[in-house]
XYZ file of C-alpha atoms in Angstrom:
470
model
C 45.260 62.451 45.063
C 43.208 59.478 46.058
C 41.744 59.578 49.483
C 42.752 56.900 51.771
C 41.064 58.021 54.958
C 39.013 54.813 55.035
C 42.538 52.870 55.280
C 44.823 54.989 57.505
C 47.508 52.732 57.690
C 47.799 52.927 53.638
C 49.948 55.764 52.280
C 48.450 57.473 49.644
C 51.187 56.749 47.202
C 50.898 52.784 48.192
C 47.255 53.157 47.454
C 47.627 54.826 44.183
C 50.334 52.290 43.179
C 47.959 49.399 44.438
C 45.011 50.639 42.211
C 46.895 51.566 39.017
C 48.155 47.934 38.924
C 44.922 46.143 39.405
C 43.149 45.051 36.299
C 39.707 44.671 37.596
C 37.459 46.810 39.585
C 37.953 48.345 42.950
C 34.784 48.775 44.761
C 34.603 51.612 47.833
C 31.807 52.287 50.030
C 29.477 54.204 47.997
C 29.856 52.587 44.903
C 26.378 50.888 44.281
C 28.452 47.728 43.028
C 30.040 47.612 46.429
C 26.643 46.823 47.819
C 26.112 44.261 45.737
C 29.686 42.489 45.983
C 29.532 42.462 49.744
C 26.209 40.466 49.754
C 26.272 36.845 50.497
C 23.657 33.731 50.527
C 23.577 33.999 54.331
C 22.058 37.359 55.208
C 22.549 36.978 58.854
C 26.271 38.407 58.166
C 26.131 41.964 57.206
C 29.734 42.977 56.728
C 31.532 45.906 55.456
C 34.985 45.642 53.947
C 36.869 48.662 53.672
C 37.526 47.709 49.846
C 36.378 44.948 47.551
C 38.531 44.029 44.269
C 37.060 42.145 41.682
C 40.095 40.499 40.412
C 40.663 39.791 36.794
C 43.408 36.930 36.881
C 45.666 35.330 39.184
C 48.078 38.500 38.852
C 45.329 40.560 40.487
C 44.699 38.095 42.884
C 48.472 38.238 43.775
C 48.590 42.066 44.210
C 45.713 42.067 46.580
C 47.415 39.281 48.821
C 50.813 41.074 48.817
C 48.885 44.604 49.629
C 46.808 42.894 52.265
C 49.876 41.347 54.166
C 51.901 44.718 53.937
C 49.142 46.723 55.659
C 47.833 44.021 57.775
C 44.323 43.974 56.387
C 41.912 41.333 57.235
C 41.464 39.348 54.086
C 38.994 37.150 52.680
C 37.771 35.616 49.293
C 34.328 35.620 47.689
C 33.387 33.271 45.072
C 29.624 31.778 44.753
C 29.317 33.528 48.513
C 27.821 30.211 49.660
C 29.752 30.227 52.869
C 27.315 29.640 55.892
C 29.577 31.221 58.374
C 30.005 34.482 56.484
C 33.369 33.760 55.475
C 33.145 35.349 51.916
C 33.152 39.171 53.476
C 34.986 40.888 56.382
C 34.537 44.133 58.300
C 37.416 46.841 57.399
C 39.522 44.841 55.367
C 40.202 43.465 51.885
C 37.828 41.185 50.139
C 39.201 39.457 46.723
C 36.019 38.979 44.474
C 36.772 36.028 41.965
C 33.348 36.306 40.203
C 34.789 37.463 37.143
C 37.309 35.016 36.834
C 35.097 32.375 34.656
C 37.240 31.117 32.056
C 36.373 27.151 31.397
C 38.751 24.833 29.296
C 37.680 21.654 28.428
C 39.956 18.562 26.784
C 37.191 15.958 25.692
C 39.742 13.846 24.569
C 41.773 13.337 27.812
C 38.695 13.856 29.974
C 39.970 17.068 31.800
C 38.809 20.418 32.272
C 40.442 23.662 33.697
C 38.354 26.362 35.320
C 38.572 29.647 37.124
C 37.194 30.189 40.879
C 34.663 32.503 39.753
C 32.572 29.390 37.918
C 30.022 28.072 39.569
C 28.694 24.535 39.288
C 25.934 25.250 37.110
C 28.158 27.179 34.640
C 30.826 24.171 34.875
C 28.158 21.528 33.894
C 27.007 23.690 31.438
C 30.424 23.764 29.673
C 30.823 19.730 29.682
C 27.472 18.277 29.711
C 26.868 19.004 26.066
C 30.171 16.361 25.760
C 28.388 13.649 27.846
C 30.788 14.656 30.820
C 30.564 15.767 34.150
C 32.693 16.347 37.459
C 31.038 15.305 41.154
C 30.086 18.644 42.999
C 27.361 19.055 45.337
C 23.587 19.630 45.128
C 23.204 23.626 44.273
C 24.036 25.245 41.319
C 25.212 28.513 42.391
C 27.854 27.318 44.543
C 31.687 28.452 43.763
C 33.788 25.899 42.710
C 36.763 26.640 44.727
C 34.942 26.855 47.893
C 33.048 23.322 47.439
C 36.429 21.687 46.181
C 38.704 23.019 49.247
C 36.518 21.486 51.775
C 35.969 18.232 49.855
C 32.844 18.198 47.665
C 29.765 15.926 48.650
C 27.301 15.420 46.049
C 25.104 13.157 43.780
C 27.851 11.242 42.305
C 29.804 10.913 45.551
C 29.055 6.885 45.912
C 30.038 6.435 42.430
C 32.863 8.803 41.742
C 34.278 9.982 44.903
C 34.314 13.575 46.199
C 35.047 16.543 44.208
C 38.477 16.223 45.397
C 38.942 12.739 44.371
C 38.670 14.160 40.885
C 41.161 17.124 41.092
C 44.263 16.742 39.362
C 45.937 20.225 40.194
C 45.146 23.391 41.640
C 46.701 26.956 40.955
C 46.801 29.229 43.912
C 48.407 32.502 45.351
C 50.144 31.410 48.306
C 50.688 34.298 51.559
C 53.968 35.565 49.947
C 52.028 36.551 46.806
C 53.534 33.758 44.600
C 51.320 31.964 42.323
C 51.986 28.128 41.927
C 50.407 24.926 41.225
C 50.109 21.995 43.579
C 49.546 18.364 42.369
C 50.874 15.064 42.852
C 54.237 15.563 41.427
C 54.627 19.212 42.477
C 54.024 20.708 45.763
C 52.737 17.640 46.931
C 52.022 18.003 50.583
C 50.193 21.560 49.801
C 48.074 19.363 47.430
C 47.442 17.074 50.373
C 46.077 19.968 52.575
C 43.937 21.753 49.877
C 42.336 18.513 49.356
C 39.981 18.826 52.384
C 41.862 21.839 54.299
C 39.583 24.498 53.396
C 40.892 27.992 52.283
C 43.793 28.023 54.961
C 46.787 27.914 52.375
C 45.974 30.591 49.605
C 43.652 31.825 47.103
C 42.321 29.443 44.209
C 42.811 30.850 40.817
C 42.297 27.812 38.779
C 41.503 24.098 39.207
C 41.952 21.345 36.811
C 39.516 18.595 37.043
C 39.104 14.986 35.947
C 35.758 14.502 33.948
C 33.631 11.501 34.077
C 31.432 10.029 31.102
C 27.807 11.027 32.209
C 25.518 11.340 29.100
C 22.435 11.882 31.452
C 20.901 10.556 34.682
C 17.786 8.983 35.684
C 16.679 11.438 38.350
C 14.446 14.028 39.571
C 12.193 14.117 43.013
C 10.244 11.799 44.592
C 8.046 12.852 47.871
C 6.208 10.571 50.147
C 4.691 11.192 53.820
C 7.323 10.704 56.172
C 7.095 8.243 59.067
C 9.278 6.425 61.210
C 9.084 3.050 59.174
C 9.502 4.822 55.569
C 13.067 6.613 56.881
C 14.276 3.694 58.376
C 13.815 1.854 55.198
C 14.917 4.599 53.096
C 18.292 4.677 54.977
C 18.400 1.025 54.722
C 17.939 0.769 50.954
C 20.220 3.751 50.183
C 23.117 1.802 51.673
C 22.308 -1.335 49.793
C 21.553 0.457 46.235
C 24.107 0.127 43.787
C 26.625 2.881 43.847
C 25.534 4.315 40.903
C 22.341 5.322 42.577
C 22.411 8.227 45.364
C 19.759 10.857 47.024
C 20.030 13.766 48.950
C 16.734 13.848 50.637
C 14.893 16.137 52.864
C 12.787 15.415 55.698
C 10.345 18.491 55.531
C 6.638 19.771 55.601
C 5.551 19.594 51.959
C 6.196 23.204 50.513
C 3.635 25.246 48.109
C 5.595 24.145 44.728
C 3.633 23.869 41.669
C 4.363 19.820 41.528
C 2.898 19.497 45.081
C -0.875 18.772 45.381
C -2.503 21.406 47.399
C -4.103 19.090 49.913
C -0.832 17.902 50.393
C 0.953 20.992 51.298
C 2.275 20.871 55.114
C 2.373 16.908 55.192
C 5.669 15.948 56.983
C 7.388 14.137 53.856
C 10.771 12.973 52.749
C 11.686 14.505 49.360
C 14.139 12.066 47.792
C 16.047 14.102 45.101
C 17.153 11.132 42.951
C 20.446 10.602 40.637
C 21.102 7.204 38.770
C 24.181 7.622 37.036
C 24.050 4.056 35.293
C 21.979 3.234 32.028
C 19.046 5.407 32.242
C 17.006 2.298 30.963
C 17.754 0.564 34.375
C 16.512 3.625 36.528
C 12.861 2.428 37.142
C 14.099 -1.012 38.084
C 16.888 0.446 40.359
C 14.262 3.141 42.084
C 11.528 0.569 42.323
C 12.410 -0.449 46.373
C 12.191 3.399 46.909
C 9.134 3.753 45.118
C 7.406 0.981 47.351
C 7.845 3.412 50.321
C 4.649 4.791 49.556
C 2.071 6.878 47.827
C 3.792 9.662 46.265
C 2.873 13.379 46.930
C 5.029 14.182 44.086
C 6.723 11.885 41.244
C 8.790 13.517 39.094
C 11.483 10.971 37.668
C 12.897 10.282 34.066
C 15.972 10.502 32.057
C 17.361 14.346 32.582
C 21.011 15.961 32.671
C 22.487 16.045 36.035
C 22.258 19.922 36.098
C 18.545 19.173 35.909
C 18.160 18.563 39.774
C 19.606 21.994 40.452
C 16.071 23.662 39.273
C 14.469 21.898 42.413
C 17.057 23.695 44.953
C 16.899 27.187 43.476
C 14.769 28.485 45.789
C 16.532 27.281 48.642
C 19.715 29.034 47.178
C 18.088 32.565 47.469
C 19.691 35.106 50.077
C 18.073 34.873 53.489
C 18.971 34.418 56.906
C 20.368 30.956 57.523
C 21.374 28.725 60.468
C 23.177 25.460 59.903
C 24.395 22.485 62.086
C 25.800 19.361 60.484
C 27.743 15.672 61.421
C 28.682 12.674 59.615
C 27.050 9.681 61.011
C 27.579 6.055 60.587
C 23.862 5.362 61.174
C 20.585 7.044 60.644
C 19.111 5.571 64.054
C 15.956 5.220 65.295
C 16.604 8.307 68.155
C 17.519 10.381 65.058
C 14.574 9.853 62.943
C 12.112 10.176 65.931
C 13.898 13.921 66.730
C 13.897 14.669 63.074
C 10.146 13.852 62.728
C 9.586 15.859 65.955
C 11.510 19.078 65.627
C 10.565 19.235 61.447
C 6.597 18.795 62.370
C 7.109 21.310 65.142
C 9.121 23.793 63.829
C 9.071 27.350 62.813
C 6.817 29.081 59.942
C 9.977 28.852 57.513
C 12.000 26.751 55.356
C 13.391 24.158 57.873
C 14.488 20.688 57.172
C 16.864 17.770 57.943
C 18.974 16.937 55.000
C 20.078 13.463 54.793
C 22.810 12.320 52.455
C 23.739 8.733 52.192
C 27.157 8.673 51.381
C 28.298 5.062 52.453
C 29.390 2.158 50.409
C 30.920 3.498 47.332
C 33.821 5.320 45.911
C 34.455 7.991 48.786
C 35.174 4.857 51.027
C 37.574 3.221 48.744
C 40.005 6.058 48.988
C 42.395 5.999 52.165
C 41.490 8.829 54.744
C 45.288 9.308 54.761
C 45.407 10.460 51.010
C 44.128 13.729 51.310
C 43.296 16.085 54.088
C 39.286 15.041 54.302
C 39.076 12.517 56.926
C 35.578 11.275 57.538
C 35.604 8.697 54.492
C 33.886 5.778 56.648
C 30.846 7.675 57.161
C 27.513 6.409 55.871
C 25.389 9.561 56.306
C 25.859 13.272 56.405
C 23.109 14.879 58.339
C 22.622 18.595 58.121
C 20.099 20.539 60.048
C 18.984 23.798 57.692
C 16.780 26.736 58.696
C 16.286 29.576 56.296
C 14.179 32.695 56.926
C 13.720 36.165 56.044
C 12.811 38.497 58.888
C 15.525 39.600 61.529
C 12.735 39.500 64.323
C 12.341 35.692 63.813
C 16.217 34.964 64.375
C 15.540 33.824 68.158
C 12.919 31.479 67.182
C 14.599 29.797 64.332
C 17.984 29.797 66.394
C 16.924 28.092 69.031
C 15.059 25.580 67.022
C 17.991 24.473 65.100
C 20.292 24.248 68.559
C 17.525 22.427 70.585
C 17.282 19.995 67.184
C 21.164 19.795 67.040
C 21.529 18.763 70.835
C 19.131 15.940 70.301
C 20.786 14.680 67.334
C 24.589 15.513 68.132
C 25.812 12.770 70.443
C 25.333 10.111 67.515
C 27.624 12.278 64.986
C 31.621 11.403 64.127
C 32.782 14.180 62.672
C 31.492 16.996 60.504
C 31.889 18.447 56.958
C 34.040 21.679 56.975
C 31.762 23.223 54.239
C 29.085 23.226 56.587
C 30.499 24.525 59.631
C 29.152 28.142 60.954
C 31.502 29.564 62.801
C 31.188 27.269 65.436
C 34.479 27.758 67.260
C 38.227 25.590 67.219
C 36.693 22.399 68.768
C 34.263 21.996 66.020
C 36.554 22.720 63.409
C 39.005 19.938 64.737
C 36.185 17.687 64.555
C 36.515 18.340 61.106
C 39.832 16.077 60.892
C 41.311 13.337 62.445
C 43.878 14.481 65.374
C 46.639 13.246 62.949
C 45.607 15.209 60.212
C 44.857 18.354 62.064
C 48.400 17.981 63.468
C 49.724 17.825 59.968
C 47.596 20.851 58.494
C 48.842 23.171 61.438
C 52.305 22.112 60.526
C 51.700 23.164 57.059
C 50.150 25.957 57.700
C 53.257 27.178 59.422
C 55.215 26.695 56.241
C 52.528 28.029 53.869
C 50.970 31.149 56.059
C 52.799 31.544 58.866
C 51.443 34.644 59.911
C 48.005 33.573 59.597
C 46.935 35.975 56.392
C 44.285 33.501 55.539
C 42.720 33.223 58.838
C 38.982 34.393 57.400
C 37.872 30.985 57.344
C 37.330 28.014 59.122
C 40.876 28.796 60.634
C 43.683 26.074 61.281
C 46.254 28.435 63.051
C 49.633 27.960 62.044
C 51.878 25.811 64.684
C 54.499 23.137 64.998
C 53.647 19.479 64.949
C 53.440 18.271 68.423
C 56.391 16.484 69.927
C 55.875 12.522 70.322
C 57.058 11.096 73.426
């Protein structure tokens, strides 16, 4: 009979019944695959759950949720493993690993697709790009669809086609009671509102139906120039004035030793623009011309390409390592922020450290009412993110101090935060991700759908009644 000493609260008979009903793998400490499954992208978090279940379908997920609730086990969900706050794993509890749930179904005629939560962005685009179609996601190919979607989804197509959540038709999920339900505009509409921006607070996603947009190819790639205050100031201005089909996700960094960076330019303080123009590719050079005038390029790799081609440029940054992140939404990329960015990046640790700049204003995201979904900060023009990535634990203090000092220099100018870029920073910062009214409504819906706060292993919104109105 199974030994359940690792879960003393679970009777042997209950453990046996649970494992017999699970279609997927149940991984326990000591299993080599357990070690692989508990690893996430941010190596700062070295957590050891009591068990990991590689769910095969929604029924497996439902059984896991019911089991965790019944025996008061900490519960978290692992998809792409990109949670910067380490929320993909836990200590001593149950992890639902959805990486085996990879079904994608595409209805090209009706411009819609359905995908399970184990699918990552790279795999999804590989299924729809040959059809000349796409759905807006972020800037990394290994990001799990459920995680990026629940937080909002800010990426290369945001100015033209909105956030990921603006292209969601329906979400299937398992609730805290173990029910498998669907949320859409016509079914569980209050939950559908909350899921679009409210994070993993309301259930475990088992499938998402997305709207597809026409996108045969883009004019894109990478263009890198030396970074100066004048260059960054002009870049910010041009980014908001450009046609909404044009987007960049850029990095202020010291030019790294990559094949396309000349040896003499390695270490140069640079602006690396990752470019995506989703209009007719023949117009791409003309639209990009004002940006080309920013300076003599260190690197110039631009041309027609699939949207997924941009993922190749960020693969190095997706590798597992120790990470610290601080982020915020901003109305302007002002001189104080520019000066701080240049100073801190120039004097940063010997690691992969950068300020990521996402110009997102003057486009589709801002045309959606801030009340339409739980994503509150639709009036933002820029999403700025301090990223530091290193490998040696002995360097933790140096890198942490650098990020925190940099953040203190630019934090006063922020107007909210993107929940997907929060790194376990406490309730006050979680509240910054939402307007006060939105947070109140989310807390009330949490009380309705998860009154015991089973789904607390995330950037958690605690269940509570709506505040009394005087």
